Every structure is written in C-alpha cells, then in structure tokens.
GROMACS .gro file of N, CA and C in nm:
model
  480
    1UNK      N    1 -13.196  26.569 -12.869
    1UNK     CA    2 -13.233  26.437 -12.896
    1UNK      C    3 -13.368  26.402 -12.832
    2UNK      N    4 -13.428  26.411 -12.929
    2UNK     CA    5 -13.616  26.303 -12.896
    2UNK      C    6 -13.591  26.242 -12.938
    3UNK      N    7 -13.716  26.157 -12.846
    3UNK     CA    8 -13.844  26.024 -12.979
    3UNK      C    9 -13.930  26.058 -12.955
    4UNK      N   10 -13.982  25.948 -12.998
    4UNK     CA   11 -14.122  26.006 -13.062
    4UNK      C   12 -14.235  26.135 -13.000
    5UNK      N   13 -14.301  26.118 -12.991
    5UNK     CA   14 -14.470  26.231 -12.928
    5UNK      C   15 -14.307  26.273 -12.804
    6UNK      N   16 -14.193  26.378 -12.888
    6UNK     CA   17 -14.238  26.495 -12.825
    6UNK      C   18 -14.151  26.515 -12.720
    7UNK      N   19 -14.074  26.361 -12.639
    7UNK     CA   20 -14.055  26.311 -12.570
    7UNK      C   21 -13.888  26.266 -12.518
    8UNK      N   22 -13.788  26.401 -12.485
    8UNK     CA   23 -13.652  26.417 -12.505
    8UNK      C   24 -13.606  26.285 -12.438
    9UNK      N   25 -13.482  26.281 -12.428
    9UNK     CA   26 -13.390  26.171 -12.392
    9UNK      C   27 -13.319  26.253 -12.322
   10UNK      N   28 -13.326  26.285 -12.136
   10UNK     CA   29 -13.312  26.267 -12.087
   10UNK      C   30 -13.240  26.193 -11.967
   11UNK      N   31 -13.144  26.289 -11.875
   11UNK     CA   32 -13.133  26.227 -11.765
   11UNK      C   33 -13.135  26.137 -11.673
   12UNK      N   34 -13.271  26.227 -11.620
   12UNK     CA   35 -13.416  26.119 -11.536
   12UNK      C   36 -13.469  26.006 -11.613
   13UNK      N   37 -13.510  26.033 -11.725
   13UNK     CA   38 -13.593  25.965 -11.798
   13UNK      C   39 -13.472  25.839 -11.768
   14UNK      N   40 -13.326  25.774 -11.826
   14UNK     CA   41 -13.243  25.698 -11.805
   14UNK      C   42 -13.220  25.647 -11.678
   15UNK      N   43 -13.227  25.696 -11.579
   15UNK     CA   44 -13.222  25.674 -11.452
   15UNK      C   45 -13.350  25.596 -11.465
   16UNK      N   46 -13.390  25.682 -11.494
   16UNK     CA   47 -13.578  25.592 -11.408
   16UNK      C   48 -13.565  25.415 -11.547
   17UNK      N   49 -13.523  25.448 -11.688
   17UNK     CA   50 -13.555  25.325 -11.780
   17UNK      C   51 -13.343  25.265 -11.667
   18UNK      N   52 -13.325  25.296 -11.625
   18UNK     CA   53 -13.227  25.140 -11.589
   18UNK      C   54 -13.282  25.097 -11.459
   19UNK      N   55 -13.318  25.233 -11.398
   19UNK     CA   56 -13.448  25.146 -11.206
   19UNK      C   57 -13.563  25.062 -11.344
   20UNK      N   58 -13.646  25.046 -11.401
   20UNK     CA   59 -13.716  24.940 -11.435
   20UNK      C   60 -13.650  24.857 -11.493
   21UNK      N   61 -13.550  24.853 -11.608
   21UNK     CA   62 -13.424  24.712 -11.616
   21UNK      C   63 -13.484  24.644 -11.490
   22UNK      N   64 -13.376  24.702 -11.370
   22UNK     CA   65 -13.392  24.673 -11.273
   22UNK      C   66 -13.509  24.572 -11.213
   23UNK      N   67 -13.529  24.646 -11.204
   23UNK     CA   68 -13.728  24.598 -11.209
   23UNK      C   69 -13.762  24.504 -11.205
   24UNK      N   70 -13.703  24.423 -11.362
   24UNK     CA   71 -13.755  24.406 -11.462
   24UNK      C   72 -13.693  24.279 -11.455
   25UNK      N   73 -13.608  24.274 -11.413
   25UNK     CA   74 -13.478  24.188 -11.347
   25UNK      C   75 -13.493  24.109 -11.293
   26UNK      N   76 -13.549  24.196 -11.180
   26UNK     CA   77 -13.591  24.100 -11.032
   26UNK      C   78 -13.691  23.970 -11.037
   27UNK      N   79 -13.759  24.056 -11.075
   27UNK     CA   80 -13.915  24.044 -11.122
   27UNK      C   81 -13.926  23.865 -11.184
   28UNK      N   82 -13.833  23.886 -11.342
   28UNK     CA   83 -13.839  23.759 -11.366
   28UNK      C   84 -13.697  23.652 -11.265
   29UNK      N   85 -13.624  23.688 -11.249
   29UNK     CA   86 -13.537  23.615 -11.122
   29UNK      C   87 -13.641  23.567 -11.042
   30UNK      N   88 -13.746  23.645 -11.008
   30UNK     CA   89 -13.849  23.541 -10.904
   30UNK      C   90 -13.961  23.460 -10.988
   31UNK      N   91 -14.009  23.517 -11.042
   31UNK     CA   92 -14.105  23.400 -11.156
   31UNK      C   93 -14.025  23.245 -11.165
   32UNK      N   94 -13.848  23.247 -11.230
   32UNK     CA   95 -13.768  23.187 -11.234
   32UNK      C   96 -13.751  23.099 -11.144
   33UNK      N   97 -13.709  23.173 -11.035
   33UNK     CA   98 -13.677  23.024 -10.882
   33UNK      C   99 -13.836  23.015 -10.822
   34UNK      N  100 -13.936  23.101 -10.799
   34UNK     CA  101 -14.083  23.042 -10.786
   34UNK      C  102 -14.112  22.922 -10.871
   35UNK      N  103 -14.081  22.976 -10.946
   35UNK     CA  104 -14.202  22.886 -11.122
   35UNK      C  105 -14.160  22.713 -11.062
   36UNK      N  106 -14.012  22.721 -11.060
   36UNK     CA  107 -13.928  22.592 -11.058
   36UNK      C  108 -13.938  22.561 -10.933
   37UNK      N  109 -13.992  22.595 -10.884
   37UNK     CA  110 -13.962  22.522 -10.718
   37UNK      C  111 -14.185  22.413 -10.815
   38UNK      N  112 -14.212  22.541 -10.786
   38UNK     CA  113 -14.375  22.531 -10.835
   38UNK      C  114 -14.399  22.361 -10.929
   39UNK      N  115 -14.303  22.399 -11.042
   39UNK     CA  116 -14.295  22.243 -11.108
   39UNK      C  117 -14.210  22.143 -11.050
   40UNK      N  118 -14.144  22.155 -10.992
   40UNK     CA  119 -14.083  22.003 -10.893
   40UNK      C  120 -14.180  22.014 -10.764
   41UNK      N  121 -14.229  22.068 -10.763
   41UNK     CA  122 -14.341  22.059 -10.627
   41UNK      C  123 -14.416  21.947 -10.717
   42UNK      N  124 -14.473  21.993 -10.816
   42UNK     CA  125 -14.575  21.961 -10.873
   42UNK      C  126 -14.535  21.786 -10.927
   43UNK      N  127 -14.422  21.797 -10.981
   43UNK     CA  128 -14.403  21.644 -11.051
   43UNK      C  129 -14.330  21.528 -10.992
   44UNK      N  130 -14.262  21.650 -10.806
   44UNK     CA  131 -14.250  21.557 -10.712
   44UNK      C  132 -14.327  21.559 -10.586
   45UNK      N  133 -14.370  21.575 -10.639
   45UNK     CA  134 -14.515  21.574 -10.419
   45UNK      C  135 -14.420  21.617 -10.377
   46UNK      N  136 -14.316  21.740 -10.331
   46UNK     CA  137 -14.207  21.721 -10.245
   46UNK      C  138 -14.294  21.829 -10.094
   47UNK      N  139 -14.273  21.767  -9.988
   47UNK     CA  140 -14.366  21.854  -9.874
   47UNK      C  141 -14.256  21.948  -9.810
   48UNK      N  142 -14.362  22.028  -9.782
   48UNK     CA  143 -14.295  22.121  -9.597
   48UNK      C  144 -14.351  22.104  -9.567
   49UNK      N  145 -14.274  22.236  -9.447
   49UNK     CA  146 -14.343  22.194  -9.261
   49UNK      C  147 -14.520  22.240  -9.330
   50UNK      N  148 -14.488  22.380  -9.412
   50UNK     CA  149 -14.581  22.473  -9.467
   50UNK      C  150 -14.638  22.358  -9.642
   51UNK      N  151 -14.783  22.460  -9.599
   51UNK     CA  152 -14.807  22.370  -9.817
   51UNK      C  153 -14.771  22.527  -9.802
   52UNK      N  154 -14.617  22.472  -9.875
   52UNK     CA  155 -14.646  22.652  -9.966
   52UNK      C  156 -14.666  22.673 -10.051
   53UNK      N  157 -14.789  22.559 -10.188
   53UNK     CA  158 -14.859  22.555 -10.329
   53UNK      C  159 -14.824  22.736 -10.339
   54UNK      N  160 -14.972  22.794 -10.207
   54UNK     CA  161 -15.036  22.908 -10.295
   54UNK      C  162 -15.041  22.974 -10.238
   55UNK      N  163 -14.860  23.034 -10.139
   55UNK     CA  164 -14.782  23.181 -10.110
   55UNK      C  165 -14.706  23.134 -10.231
   56UNK      N  166 -14.647  23.024 -10.276
   56UNK     CA  167 -14.555  23.091 -10.444
   56UNK      C  168 -14.628  23.092 -10.579
   57UNK      N  169 -14.711  23.077 -10.567
   57UNK     CA  170 -14.842  23.102 -10.682
   57UNK      C  171 -14.881  23.276 -10.614
   58UNK      N  172 -14.873  23.294 -10.473
   58UNK     CA  173 -14.913  23.427 -10.463
   58UNK      C  174 -14.797  23.528 -10.489
   59UNK      N  175 -14.663  23.386 -10.475
   59UNK     CA  176 -14.512  23.505 -10.572
   59UNK      C  177 -14.557  23.567 -10.662
   60UNK      N  178 -14.572  23.400 -10.704
   60UNK     CA  179 -14.535  23.417 -10.871
   60UNK      C  180 -14.641  23.550 -10.882
   61UNK      N  181 -14.758  23.555 -10.841
   61UNK     CA  182 -14.881  23.678 -10.965
   61UNK      C  183 -14.804  23.770 -10.897
   62UNK      N  184 -14.707  23.776 -10.791
   62UNK     CA  185 -14.742  23.977 -10.751
   62UNK      C  186 -14.564  24.045 -10.850
   63UNK      N  187 -14.476  23.893 -10.861
   63UNK     CA  188 -14.383  23.879 -11.016
   63UNK      C  189 -14.489  23.949 -11.076
   64UNK      N  190 -14.491  23.832 -11.140
   64UNK     CA  191 -14.532  23.924 -11.300
   64UNK      C  192 -14.620  24.089 -11.264
   65UNK      N  193 -14.706  24.072 -11.210
   65UNK     CA  194 -14.763  24.222 -11.163
   65UNK      C  195 -14.648  24.368 -11.174
   66UNK      N  196 -14.520  24.374 -11.098
   66UNK     CA  197 -14.447  24.367 -11.164
   66UNK      C  198 -14.394  24.358 -11.269
   67UNK      N  199 -14.357  24.249 -11.335
   67UNK     CA  200 -14.288  24.287 -11.453
   67UNK      C  201 -14.396  24.355 -11.563
   68UNK      N  202 -14.512  24.290 -11.523
   68UNK     CA  203 -14.535  24.381 -11.657
   68UNK      C  204 -14.492  24.547 -11.586
   69UNK      N  205 -14.559  24.604 -11.483
   69UNK     CA  206 -14.542  24.705 -11.464
   69UNK      C  207 -14.424  24.839 -11.487
   70UNK      N  208 -14.351  24.704 -11.522
   70UNK     CA  209 -14.223  24.785 -11.523
   70UNK      C  210 -14.185  24.744 -11.649
   71UNK      N  211 -14.237  24.674 -11.741
   71UNK     CA  212 -14.210  24.718 -11.917
   71UNK      C  213 -14.311  24.845 -11.935
   72UNK      N  214 -14.471  24.846 -11.964
   72UNK     CA  215 -14.549  24.942 -11.934
   72UNK      C  216 -14.425  25.081 -11.871
   73UNK      N  217 -14.405  25.106 -11.733
   73UNK     CA  218 -14.350  25.232 -11.646
   73UNK      C  219 -14.244  25.265 -11.782
   74UNK      N  220 -14.181  25.155 -11.876
   74UNK     CA  221 -14.070  25.184 -11.951
   74UNK      C  222 -14.083  25.231 -12.074
   75UNK      N  223 -14.226  25.261 -12.100
   75UNK     CA  224 -14.286  25.325 -12.218
   75UNK      C  225 -14.313  25.476 -12.184
   76UNK      N  226 -14.216  25.595 -12.302
   76UNK     CA  227 -14.247  25.737 -12.167
   76UNK      C  228 -14.347  25.824 -12.140
   77UNK      N  229 -14.505  25.804 -12.179
   77UNK     CA  230 -14.589  25.889 -12.159
   77UNK      C  231 -14.659  25.779 -12.054
   78UNK      N  232 -14.647  25.678 -11.988
   78UNK     CA  233 -14.702  25.621 -11.909
   78UNK      C  234 -14.662  25.674 -11.820
   79UNK      N  235 -14.470  25.750 -11.824
   79UNK     CA  236 -14.490  25.764 -11.684
   79UNK      C  237 -14.520  25.887 -11.637
   80UNK      N  238 -14.639  25.981 -11.752
   80UNK     CA  239 -14.670  26.095 -11.758
   80UNK      C  240 -14.801  26.047 -11.617
   81UNK      N  241 -14.864  26.000 -11.613
   81UNK     CA  242 -15.016  25.948 -11.632
   81UNK      C  243 -15.042  25.983 -11.405
   82UNK      N  244 -15.073  26.067 -11.408
   82UNK     CA  245 -15.103  26.130 -11.251
   82UNK      C  246 -15.113  26.008 -11.148
   83UNK      N  247 -15.054  26.020 -11.047
   83UNK     CA  248 -15.061  25.990 -10.925
   83UNK      C  249 -15.037  25.757 -10.984
   84UNK      N  250 -14.900  25.786 -11.063
   84UNK     CA  251 -14.800  25.642 -11.083
   84UNK      C  252 -14.744  25.629 -10.928
   85UNK      N  253 -14.723  25.690 -10.890
   85UNK     CA  254 -14.608  25.713 -10.779
   85UNK      C  255 -14.796  25.522 -10.637
   86UNK      N  256 -14.875  25.569 -10.639
   86UNK     CA  257 -14.925  25.489 -10.593
   86UNK      C  258 -14.955  25.368 -10.615
   87UNK      N  259 -14.877  25.315 -10.751
   87UNK     CA  260 -14.924  25.236 -10.764
   87UNK      C  261 -14.797  25.141 -10.730
   88UNK      N  262 -14.688  25.214 -10.753
   88UNK     CA  263 -14.575  25.132 -10.733
   88UNK      C  264 -14.549  25.049 -10.510
   89UNK      N  265 -14.616  25.236 -10.447
   89UNK     CA  266 -14.644  25.149 -10.373
   89UNK      C  267 -14.764  25.039 -10.270
   90UNK      N  268 -14.847  25.045 -10.361
   90UNK     CA  269 -14.865  24.916 -10.313
   90UNK      C  270 -14.787  24.776 -10.357
   91UNK      N  271 -14.778  24.855 -10.511
   91UNK     CA  272 -14.646  24.676 -10.535
   91UNK      C  273 -14.558  24.645 -10.420
   92UNK      N  274 -14.487  24.763 -10.351
   92UNK     CA  275 -14.320  24.815 -10.235
   92UNK      C  276 -14.459  24.698 -10.180
   93UNK      N  277 -14.553  24.720 -10.146
   93UNK     CA  278 -14.640  24.684 -10.020
   93UNK      C  279 -14.681  24.561 -10.047
   94UNK      N  280 -14.669  24.533 -10.196
   94UNK     CA  281 -14.719  24.357 -10.124
   94UNK      C  282 -14.586  24.287 -10.135
   95UNK      N  283 -14.487  24.320 -10.221
   95UNK     CA  284 -14.355  24.246 -10.238
   95UNK      C  285 -14.255  24.280 -10.025
   96UNK      N  286 -14.321  24.291  -9.972
   96UNK     CA  287 -14.323  24.296  -9.819
   96UNK      C  288 -14.395  24.197  -9.791
   97UNK      N  289 -14.493  24.208  -9.834
   97UNK     CA  290 -14.587  24.075  -9.773
   97UNK      C  291 -14.491  23.924  -9.838
   98UNK      N  292 -14.415  23.948  -9.922
   98UNK     CA  293 -14.365  23.863  -9.973
   98UNK      C  294 -14.323  23.809  -9.970
   99UNK      N  295 -14.195  23.921  -9.880
   99UNK     CA  296 -14.084  23.872  -9.790
   99UNK      C  297 -14.138  23.854  -9.648
  100UNK      N  298 -14.214  23.862  -9.628
  100UNK     CA  299 -14.220  23.874  -9.486
  100UNK      C  300 -14.276  23.762  -9.460
  101UNK      N  301 -14.363  23.681  -9.600
  101UNK     CA  302 -14.449  23.482  -9.579
  101UNK      C  303 -14.295  23.447  -9.623
  102UNK      N  304 -14.270  23.495  -9.669
  102UNK     CA  305 -14.121  23.317  -9.662
  102UNK      C  306 -14.002  23.318  -9.625
  103UNK      N  307 -14.024  23.420  -9.566
  103UNK     CA  308 -13.866  23.499  -9.439
  103UNK      C  309 -13.905  23.443  -9.308
  104UNK      N  310 -14.013  23.356  -9.301
  104UNK     CA  311 -14.094  23.295  -9.188
  104UNK      C  312 -14.109  23.206  -9.187
  105UNK      N  313 -14.044  23.133  -9.357
  105UNK     CA  314 -14.084  23.024  -9.361
  105UNK      C  315 -13.947  22.979  -9.330
  106UNK      N  316 -13.799  23.057  -9.478
  106UNK     CA  317 -13.741  22.995  -9.507
  106UNK      C  318 -13.564  23.062  -9.414
  107UNK      N  319 -13.569  23.187  -9.365
  107UNK     CA  320 -13.480  23.278  -9.318
  107UNK      C  321 -13.431  23.210  -9.268
  108UNK      N  322 -13.475  23.085  -9.170
  108UNK     CA  323 -13.411  23.071  -8.990
  108UNK      C  324 -13.427  22.900  -8.966
  109UNK      N  325 -13.422  22.821  -9.127
  109UNK     CA  326 -13.456  22.706  -9.138
  109UNK      C  327 -13.278  22.666  -9.239
  110UNK      N  328 -13.182  22.571  -9.166
  110UNK     CA  329 -13.094  22.544  -9.230
  110UNK      C  330 -13.102  22.462  -9.327
  111UNK      N  331 -13.049  22.466  -9.464
  111UNK     CA  332 -13.021  22.341  -9.544
  111UNK      C  333 -13.028  22.262  -9.573
  112UNK      N  334 -12.941  22.220  -9.500
  112UNK     CA  335 -12.806  22.087  -9.443
  112UNK      C  336 -12.780  22.033  -9.613
  113UNK      N  337 -12.746  22.096  -9.742
  113UNK     CA  338 -12.775  22.078  -9.835
  113UNK      C  339 -12.850  22.017  -9.930
  114UNK      N  340 -12.929  22.097  -9.851
  114UNK     CA  341 -13.163  22.058  -9.949
  114UNK      C  342 -13.109  22.160 -10.141
  115UNK      N  343 -13.147  22.138 -10.186
  115UNK     CA  344 -13.134  22.330 -10.314
  115UNK      C  345 -13.255  22.337 -10.320
  116UNK      N  346 -13.323  22.294 -10.312
  116UNK     CA  347 -13.468  22.316 -10.288
  116UNK      C  348 -13.435  22.428 -10.237
  117UNK      N  349 -13.436  22.409 -10.017
  117UNK     CA  350 -13.435  22.452  -9.948
  117UNK      C  351 -13.295  22.658  -9.931
  118UNK      N  352 -13.233  22.591 -10.006
  118UNK     CA  353 -13.108  22.642  -9.992
  118UNK      C  354 -13.182  22.748 -10.183
  119UNK      N  355 -13.188  22.711 -10.309
  119UNK     CA  356 -13.296  22.868 -10.306
  119UNK      C  357 -13.413  22.952 -10.311
  120UNK      N  358 -13.479  22.894 -10.195
  120UNK     CA  359 -13.627  22.931 -10.173
  120UNK      C  360 -13.548  23.043 -10.059
  121UNK      N  361 -13.408  22.994  -9.964
  121UNK     CA  362 -13.381  23.134  -9.883
  121UNK      C  363 -13.265  23.309 -10.018
  122UNK      N  364 -13.232  23.205 -10.092
  122UNK     CA  365 -13.170  23.348 -10.151
  122UNK      C  366 -13.283  23.359 -10.181
  123UNK      N  367 -13.376  23.323 -10.309
  123UNK     CA  368 -13.521  23.441 -10.328
  123UNK      C  369 -13.626  23.481 -10.216
  124UNK      N  370 -13.557  23.445 -10.069
  124UNK     CA  371 -13.631  23.562  -9.981
  124UNK      C  372 -13.575  23.712 -10.014
  125UNK      N  373 -13.403  23.692 -10.042
  125UNK     CA  374 -13.311  23.805 -10.001
  125UNK      C  375 -13.365  23.870 -10.153
  126UNK      N  376 -13.405  23.797 -10.273
  126UNK     CA  377 -13.462  23.901 -10.349
  126UNK      C  378 -13.588  23.937 -10.375
  127UNK      N  379 -13.674  23.868 -10.302
  127UNK     CA  380 -13.802  23.994 -10.229
  127UNK      C  381 -13.818  24.121 -10.208
  128UNK      N  382 -13.711  24.120 -10.121
  128UNK     CA  383 -13.658  24.237 -10.024
  128UNK      C  384 -13.631  24.307 -10.101
  129UNK      N  385 -13.463  24.278 -10.227
  129UNK     CA  386 -13.487  24.325 -10.313
  129UNK      C  387 -13.497  24.452 -10.363
  130UNK      N  388 -13.656  24.331 -10.478
  130UNK     CA  389 -13.757  24.380 -10.488
  130UNK      C  390 -13.879  24.452 -10.427
  131UNK      N  391 -13.890  24.496 -10.327
  131UNK     CA  392 -13.953  24.603 -10.241
  131UNK      C  393 -13.829  24.705 -10.198
  132UNK      N  394 -13.672  24.691 -10.240
  132UNK     CA  395 -13.629  24.774 -10.184
  132UNK      C  396 -13.641  24.895 -10.313
  133UNK      N  397 -13.650  24.875 -10.458
  133UNK     CA  398 -13.627  24.900 -10.589
  133UNK      C  399 -13.733  24.981 -10.605
  134UNK      N  400 -13.906  24.854 -10.578
  134UNK     CA  401 -14.036  24.936 -10.536
  134UNK      C  402 -14.054  25.048 -10.433
  135UNK      N  403 -13.966  25.006 -10.351
  135UNK     CA  404 -13.964  25.142 -10.316
  135UNK      C  405 -13.925  25.277 -10.339
  136UNK      N  406 -13.805  25.271 -10.349
  136UNK     CA  407 -13.664  25.364 -10.446
  136UNK      C  408 -13.800  25.478 -10.606
  137UNK      N  409 -13.885  25.319 -10.579
  137UNK     CA  410 -13.905  25.424 -10.774
  137UNK      C  411 -14.042  25.504 -10.726
  138UNK      N  412 -14.168  25.429 -10.593
  138UNK     CA  413 -14.244  25.548 -10.539
  138UNK      C  414 -14.180  25.661 -10.536
  139UNK      N  415 -14.125  25.653 -10.434
  139UNK     CA  416 -14.029  25.729 -10.400
  139UNK      C  417 -13.996  25.893 -10.462
  140UNK      N  418 -13.915  25.781 -10.574
  140UNK     CA  419 -13.931  25.899 -10.667
  140UNK      C  420 -13.963  25.977 -10.812
  141UNK      N  421 -14.129  25.877 -10.840
  141UNK     CA  422 -14.199  25.937 -10.889
  141UNK      C  423 -14.301  26.021 -10.813
  142UNK      N  424 -14.290  26.004 -10.682
  142UNK     CA  425 -14.317  26.070 -10.632
  142UNK      C  426 -14.339  26.210 -10.617
  143UNK      N  427 -14.162  26.266 -10.548
  143UNK     CA  428 -14.148  26.387 -10.671
  143UNK      C  429 -14.113  26.405 -10.719
  144UNK      N  430 -14.058  26.323 -10.843
  144UNK     CA  431 -14.155  26.344 -10.972
  144UNK      C  432 -14.212  26.461 -10.957
  145UNK      N  433 -14.375  26.373 -10.946
  145UNK     CA  434 -14.498  26.475 -10.998
  145UNK      C  435 -14.518  26.591 -10.860
  146UNK      N  436 -14.418  26.607 -10.777
  146UNK     CA  437 -14.490  26.703 -10.677
  146UNK      C  438 -14.383  26.848 -10.770
  147UNK      N  439 -14.211  26.821 -10.846
  147UNK     CA  440 -14.173  26.862 -10.867
  147UNK      C  441 -14.243  26.894 -11.005
  148UNK      N  442 -14.282  26.841 -11.090
  148UNK     CA  443 -14.347  26.821 -11.246
  148UNK      C  444 -14.463  26.955 -11.224
  149UNK      N  445 -14.530  26.939 -11.125
  149UNK     CA  446 -14.652  27.023 -11.060
  149UNK      C  447 -14.610  27.164 -11.024
  150UNK      N  448 -14.515  27.146 -10.984
  150UNK     CA  449 -14.496  27.372 -10.939
  150UNK      C  450 -14.461  27.454 -11.098
  151UNK      N  451 -14.404  27.333 -11.176
  151UNK     CA  452 -14.342  27.424 -11.231
  151UNK      C  453 -14.408  27.448 -11.360
  152UNK      N  454 -14.449  27.597 -11.460
  152UNK     CA  455 -14.556  27.624 -11.572
  152UNK      C  456 -14.594  27.543 -11.660
  153UNK      N  457 -14.662  27.549 -11.676
  153UNK     CA  458 -14.695  27.439 -11.817
  153UNK      C  459 -14.616  27.473 -11.964
  154UNK      N  460 -14.558  27.549 -11.995
  154UNK     CA  461 -14.514  27.629 -12.111
  154UNK      C  462 -14.332  27.613 -12.161
  155UNK      N  463 -14.346  27.670 -11.998
  155UNK     CA  464 -14.144  27.729 -12.011
  155UNK      C  465 -14.137  27.654 -11.894
  156UNK      N  466 -14.172  27.540 -11.820
  156UNK     CA  467 -14.158  27.474 -11.664
  156UNK      C  468 -14.038  27.625 -11.612
  157UNK      N  469 -14.058  27.693 -11.641
  157UNK     CA  470 -13.972  27.831 -11.545
  157UNK      C  471 -14.042  27.847 -11.440
  158UNK      N  472 -14.152  27.909 -11.442
  158UNK     CA  473 -14.227  27.933 -11.341
  158UNK      C  474 -14.261  27.873 -11.236
  159UNK      N  475 -14.338  27.880 -11.132
  159UNK     CA  476 -14.369  27.831 -11.026
  159UNK      C  477 -14.456  27.814 -11.005
  160UNK      N  478 -14.558  27.764 -11.031
  160UNK     CA  479 -14.695  27.746 -10.955
  160UNK      C  480 -14.758  27.738 -10.901
   0.00000   0.00000   0.00000
C-alpha cells in the first residue's frame, strides 16, 4: 500500500505516526495548562512564591516548538532528513529543564484546595511525560538512521 512520493505505509511508519500524535497531544495539553495559568494570572494578578510568568512563557515556547515539530515529523518525507534525532534530543533536554524548573516549584507544595497549584502539579508530570516521549523518539530515530545507513540504496539487502 503506497502513499504519495513512493512512501510505503509500513508498520514502522504507523508506530512513528502514533508516537508523533502522542507528542502533539501532550504538547497541546501543556499549552492549555500553562496558557490558562498565564491568562488567569494576567487578569487576577495572582502571585506565587516565585515570579512564574517568565518560566511559564518558557514552557509555552517549548510546548509550541514540540507541537510544530510533531506536526512536521508526521509528514513522511521530513523524517528522512539526516540527523533528525538531534533535534529530538534537544527537545528532550528542554523538556527536562521545564520539568526541573516546575518540579522544584510545585512538587513539594501542598495545594490545600487551590486549583491553580493542583493544575501546576499535574502539569509537572505532563512535562515529564513529554520529556520521556521525546527521549524515546530520539532513540528510535537514531536507531532508524543507524540501520538505514547500513543497507544498500537500491535493494536494501546488502550491508554497506
């Protein structure tokens, strides 16, 4: 079964597409959680122990980059670009930074019925899930490129 540009719909591409869809959903979830917090903070001038507005904007930027990347990587020809796994690794490191930043702020705080704090505690774990997804993606793409380069160009049977 073929797609345009002679890209075959194989099991590996289906798994790749499922993974990118999960990354997109998680990135959009983070956009929603932090965006809601930024919006409510701007309207109500809610204050926390830290000035979290800049860090939340940082998280929004990382989530936006992740969503755009997941959409672009879902295109079959984009995943054939060499060293795509390096960008996945960079996004993994950025998500770890977001997790560390917000984990330090919110994991040890008791929400005491405060829905904003509870929402941020939940967002911290979604940040970690994003980081894990990008790590798995980086490893998978690195393995794909390692094995792809070892096969001959035309038949794919000979090891080069």
